[in-house]
Coordinates of C-alpha atoms in Angstrom, one line a residue:
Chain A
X123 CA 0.0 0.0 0.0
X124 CA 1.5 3.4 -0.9
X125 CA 2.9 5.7 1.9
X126 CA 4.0 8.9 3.0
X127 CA 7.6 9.0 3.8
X128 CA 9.4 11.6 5.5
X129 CA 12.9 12.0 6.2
X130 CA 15.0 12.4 8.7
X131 CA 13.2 10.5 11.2
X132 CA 14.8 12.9 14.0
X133 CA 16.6 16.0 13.3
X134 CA 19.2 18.1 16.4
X135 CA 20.0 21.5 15.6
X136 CA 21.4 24.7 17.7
X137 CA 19.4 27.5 17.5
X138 CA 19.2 30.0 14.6
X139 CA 20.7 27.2 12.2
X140 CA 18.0 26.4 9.3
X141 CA 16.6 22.8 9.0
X142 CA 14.8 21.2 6.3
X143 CA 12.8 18.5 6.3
X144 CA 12.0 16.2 3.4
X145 CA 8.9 14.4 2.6
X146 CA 7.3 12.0 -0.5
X147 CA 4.0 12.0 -0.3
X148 CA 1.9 9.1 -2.1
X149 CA 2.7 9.2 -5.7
X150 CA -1.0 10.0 -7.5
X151 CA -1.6 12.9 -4.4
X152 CA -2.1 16.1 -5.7
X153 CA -2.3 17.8 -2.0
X154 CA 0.5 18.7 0.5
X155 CA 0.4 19.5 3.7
X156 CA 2.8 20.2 7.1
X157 CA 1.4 19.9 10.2
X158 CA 3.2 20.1 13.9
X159 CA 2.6 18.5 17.2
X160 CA 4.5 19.6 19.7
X161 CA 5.2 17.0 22.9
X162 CA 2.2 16.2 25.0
X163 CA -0.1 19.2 22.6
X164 CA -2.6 18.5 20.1
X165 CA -1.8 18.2 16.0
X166 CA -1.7 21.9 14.6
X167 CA -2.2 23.0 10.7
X168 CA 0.9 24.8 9.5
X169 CA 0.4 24.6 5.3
X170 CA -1.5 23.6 2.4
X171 CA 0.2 23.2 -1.0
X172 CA -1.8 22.7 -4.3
X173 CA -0.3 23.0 -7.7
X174 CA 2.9 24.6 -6.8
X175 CA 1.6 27.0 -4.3
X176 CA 0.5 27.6 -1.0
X177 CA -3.4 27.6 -1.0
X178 CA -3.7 27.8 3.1
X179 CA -1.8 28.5 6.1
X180 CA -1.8 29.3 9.4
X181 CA -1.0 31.8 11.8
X182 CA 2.0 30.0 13.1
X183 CA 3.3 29.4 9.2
X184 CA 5.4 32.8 9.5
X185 CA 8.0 34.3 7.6
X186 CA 10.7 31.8 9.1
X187 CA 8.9 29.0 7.2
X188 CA 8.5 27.8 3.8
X189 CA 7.2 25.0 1.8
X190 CA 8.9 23.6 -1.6
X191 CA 7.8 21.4 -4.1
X192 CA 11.9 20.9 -6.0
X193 CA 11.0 18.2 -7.9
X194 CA 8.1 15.8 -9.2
X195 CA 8.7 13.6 -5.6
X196 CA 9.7 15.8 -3.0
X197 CA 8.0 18.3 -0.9
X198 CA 10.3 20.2 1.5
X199 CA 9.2 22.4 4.6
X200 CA 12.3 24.8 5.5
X201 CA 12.5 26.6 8.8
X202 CA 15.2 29.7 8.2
X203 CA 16.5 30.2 12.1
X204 CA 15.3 27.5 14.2
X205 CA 14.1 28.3 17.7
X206 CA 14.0 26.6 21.1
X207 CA 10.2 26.6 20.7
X208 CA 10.1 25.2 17.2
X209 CA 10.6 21.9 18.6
X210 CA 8.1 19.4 17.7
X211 CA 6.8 16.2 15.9
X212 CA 6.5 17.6 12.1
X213 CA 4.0 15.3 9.8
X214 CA 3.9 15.9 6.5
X215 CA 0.4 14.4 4.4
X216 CA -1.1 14.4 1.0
X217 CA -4.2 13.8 0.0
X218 CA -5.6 12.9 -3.7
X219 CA -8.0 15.7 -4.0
X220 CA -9.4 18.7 -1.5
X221 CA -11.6 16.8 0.6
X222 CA -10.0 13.4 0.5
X223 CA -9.0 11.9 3.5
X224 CA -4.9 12.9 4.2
X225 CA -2.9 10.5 4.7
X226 CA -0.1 11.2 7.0
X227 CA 4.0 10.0 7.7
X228 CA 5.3 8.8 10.2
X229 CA 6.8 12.5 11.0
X230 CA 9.9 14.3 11.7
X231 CA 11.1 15.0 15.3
X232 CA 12.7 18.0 15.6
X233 CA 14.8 19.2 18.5
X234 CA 16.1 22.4 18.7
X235 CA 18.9 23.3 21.2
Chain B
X1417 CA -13.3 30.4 17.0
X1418 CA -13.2 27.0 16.2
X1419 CA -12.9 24.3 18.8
X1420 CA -13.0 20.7 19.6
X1421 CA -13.6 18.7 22.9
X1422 CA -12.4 15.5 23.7
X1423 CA -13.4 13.4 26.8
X1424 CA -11.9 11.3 28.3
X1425 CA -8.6 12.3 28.3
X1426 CA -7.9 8.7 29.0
X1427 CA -9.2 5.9 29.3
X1428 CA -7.7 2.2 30.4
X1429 CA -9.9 -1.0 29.7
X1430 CA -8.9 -4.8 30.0
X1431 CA -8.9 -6.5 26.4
X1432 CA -11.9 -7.6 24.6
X1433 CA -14.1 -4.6 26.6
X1434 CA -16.3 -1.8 24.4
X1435 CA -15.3 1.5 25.0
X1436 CA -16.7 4.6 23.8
X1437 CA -15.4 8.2 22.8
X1438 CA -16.5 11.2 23.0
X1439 CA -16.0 14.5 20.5
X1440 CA -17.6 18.0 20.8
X1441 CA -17.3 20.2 18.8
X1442 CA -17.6 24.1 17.8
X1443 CA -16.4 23.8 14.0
X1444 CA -18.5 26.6 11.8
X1445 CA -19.1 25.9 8.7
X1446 CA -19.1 22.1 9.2
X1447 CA -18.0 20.3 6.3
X1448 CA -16.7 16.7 8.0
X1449 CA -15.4 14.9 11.3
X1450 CA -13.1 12.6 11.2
X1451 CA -12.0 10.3 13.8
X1452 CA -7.7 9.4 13.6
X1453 CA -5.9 7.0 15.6
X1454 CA -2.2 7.9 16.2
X1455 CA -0.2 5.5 17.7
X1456 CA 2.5 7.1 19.7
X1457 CA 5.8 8.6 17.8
X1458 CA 4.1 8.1 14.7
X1459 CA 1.0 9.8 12.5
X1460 CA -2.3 10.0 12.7
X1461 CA -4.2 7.3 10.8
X1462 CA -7.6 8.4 9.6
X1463 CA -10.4 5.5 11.0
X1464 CA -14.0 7.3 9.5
X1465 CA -14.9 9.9 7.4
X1466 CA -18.7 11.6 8.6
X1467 CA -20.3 14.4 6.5
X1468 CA -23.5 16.1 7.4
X1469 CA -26.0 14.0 6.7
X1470 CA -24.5 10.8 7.8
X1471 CA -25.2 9.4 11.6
X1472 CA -23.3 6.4 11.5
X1473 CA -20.1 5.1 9.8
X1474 CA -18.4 1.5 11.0
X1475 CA -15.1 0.6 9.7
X1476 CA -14.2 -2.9 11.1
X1477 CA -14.6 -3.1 15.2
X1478 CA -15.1 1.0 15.1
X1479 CA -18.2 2.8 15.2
X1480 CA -18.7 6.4 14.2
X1481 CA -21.6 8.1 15.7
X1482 CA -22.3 11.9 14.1
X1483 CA -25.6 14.1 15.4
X1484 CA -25.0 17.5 13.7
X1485 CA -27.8 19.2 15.5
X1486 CA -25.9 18.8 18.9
X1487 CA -22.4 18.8 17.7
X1488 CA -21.7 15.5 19.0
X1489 CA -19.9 12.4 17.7
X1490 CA -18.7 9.5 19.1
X1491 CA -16.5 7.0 18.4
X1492 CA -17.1 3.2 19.7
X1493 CA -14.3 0.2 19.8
X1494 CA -15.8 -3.0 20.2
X1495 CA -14.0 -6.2 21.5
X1496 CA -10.9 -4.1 22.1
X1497 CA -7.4 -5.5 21.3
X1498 CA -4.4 -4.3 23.2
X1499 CA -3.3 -3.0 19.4
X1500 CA -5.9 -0.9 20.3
X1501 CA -4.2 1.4 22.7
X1502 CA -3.1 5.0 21.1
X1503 CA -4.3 8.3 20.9
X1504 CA -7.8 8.6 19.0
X1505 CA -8.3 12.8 17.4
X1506 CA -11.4 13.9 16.7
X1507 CA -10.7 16.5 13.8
X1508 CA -13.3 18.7 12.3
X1509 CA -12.9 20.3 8.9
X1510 CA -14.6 24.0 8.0
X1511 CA -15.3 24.8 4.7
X1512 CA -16.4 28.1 3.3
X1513 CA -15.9 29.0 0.1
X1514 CA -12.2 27.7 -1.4
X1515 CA -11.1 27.9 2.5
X1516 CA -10.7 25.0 4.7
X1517 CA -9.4 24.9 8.0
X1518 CA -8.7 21.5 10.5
X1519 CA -9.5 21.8 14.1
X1520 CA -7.8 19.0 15.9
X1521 CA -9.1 17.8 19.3
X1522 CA -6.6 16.4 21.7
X1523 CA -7.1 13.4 21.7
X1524 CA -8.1 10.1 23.8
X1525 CA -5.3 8.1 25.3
X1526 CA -6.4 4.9 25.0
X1527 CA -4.7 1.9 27.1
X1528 CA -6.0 -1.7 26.4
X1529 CA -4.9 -4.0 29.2
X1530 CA -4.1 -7.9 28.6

């Protein structure tokens, strides 16, 4: 059954450095999204990406971050200067169309030091 | 603003009990619920799907329950297995116009006990 990868599967930084973290989503999906959970909190929104663009986003999705589609596979979230508080489980998911159900990887843990 | 409830917070049961979920929610406009089980250190894994006109939805041992009018759904596990145990998210989806916004509940912490 096809999948959602996302790579790496944990991810140290210092603070201020930039990170990015790498995700395929299921081959046929049309629609990308990053969401975070940060330890012991509930699953927030960041982004939704449709067709090479961002078509939603969220008040914590500020100028530090940004979404990338580089090539036909990939779909890259970038955060520029990584704080202590950006720290978190990041899930990347795709969906086939608008209102299909997303499916979700595994996720990203980040930890920022 | 947008919000969803979740109770209990958690919840322990001894294998091959029924359990049932519960999911509030103030999600304006409603477009769907979905119920997610996430088992821990990985991502959610969506269970059922309910749209506005639907009460019920099963999908194997889980059962969806959906009253629009109250803002209520619930989510029963029958015969539990200790696979079972994990986080279950209520998530509610507004739609208006092109814009469409997730609210994630918290979650139930579900432990299934041999």
């Amino acid at each position: 059954e096809p999948e959602v990868t996302q790579t790496p599967s944990h991810q140290v930084t210092q603070m201020g450095q930039e990170v990015i973290l790498r995700c395929v989503p299921i081959s046929n999906h049309l629609y990308f999204y990053w969401y975070r959970q940060i330890l012991g909190q509930k699953v927030e929104f960041l982004v939704s990406f449709y067709n090479n663009e961002i078509s939603e986003k969220s008040e914590i999705f500020d100028d530090q971050f940004s979404v990338e589609r580089p090539d036909g596979s990939n779909f890259t979230l970038k955060i520029r200067s990584t704080k202590l508080e950006d720290s978190a489980m990041y899930f990347c998911a795709s969906s086939a169309t608008r209102t299909d159900t997303q499916y979700f990887g595994p996720g990203t843990r980040l930890t920022v030091l | 603003k947008n919000q969803v409830e979740q109770s209990p917070q958690s919840l322990i049961i001894l294998e091959g009990k029924n359990c049932t979920l519960q999911c509030n929610y103030t999600v304006s406009p409603f477009s769907n619920l979905r119920w997610y089980k996430q088992d821990t250190g990985r991502g959610p894994v969506s269970l059922t799907i309910m749209t506005f006109s639907e009460n019920t939805k099963s999908n194997g041992r889980y059962t969806a329950t959906l009253d629009a009018d109250t803002k209520q759904s619930s989510l029963h596990i029958t015969a539990s297995q200790l696979s079972d145990s994990a986080s279950y998210i209520c998530v509610v989806t507004a739609l208006s116009g092109s814009a469409r916004q997730l609210t994630f509940g918290s979650g139930t912490q579900l432990t299934v006990l041999p």
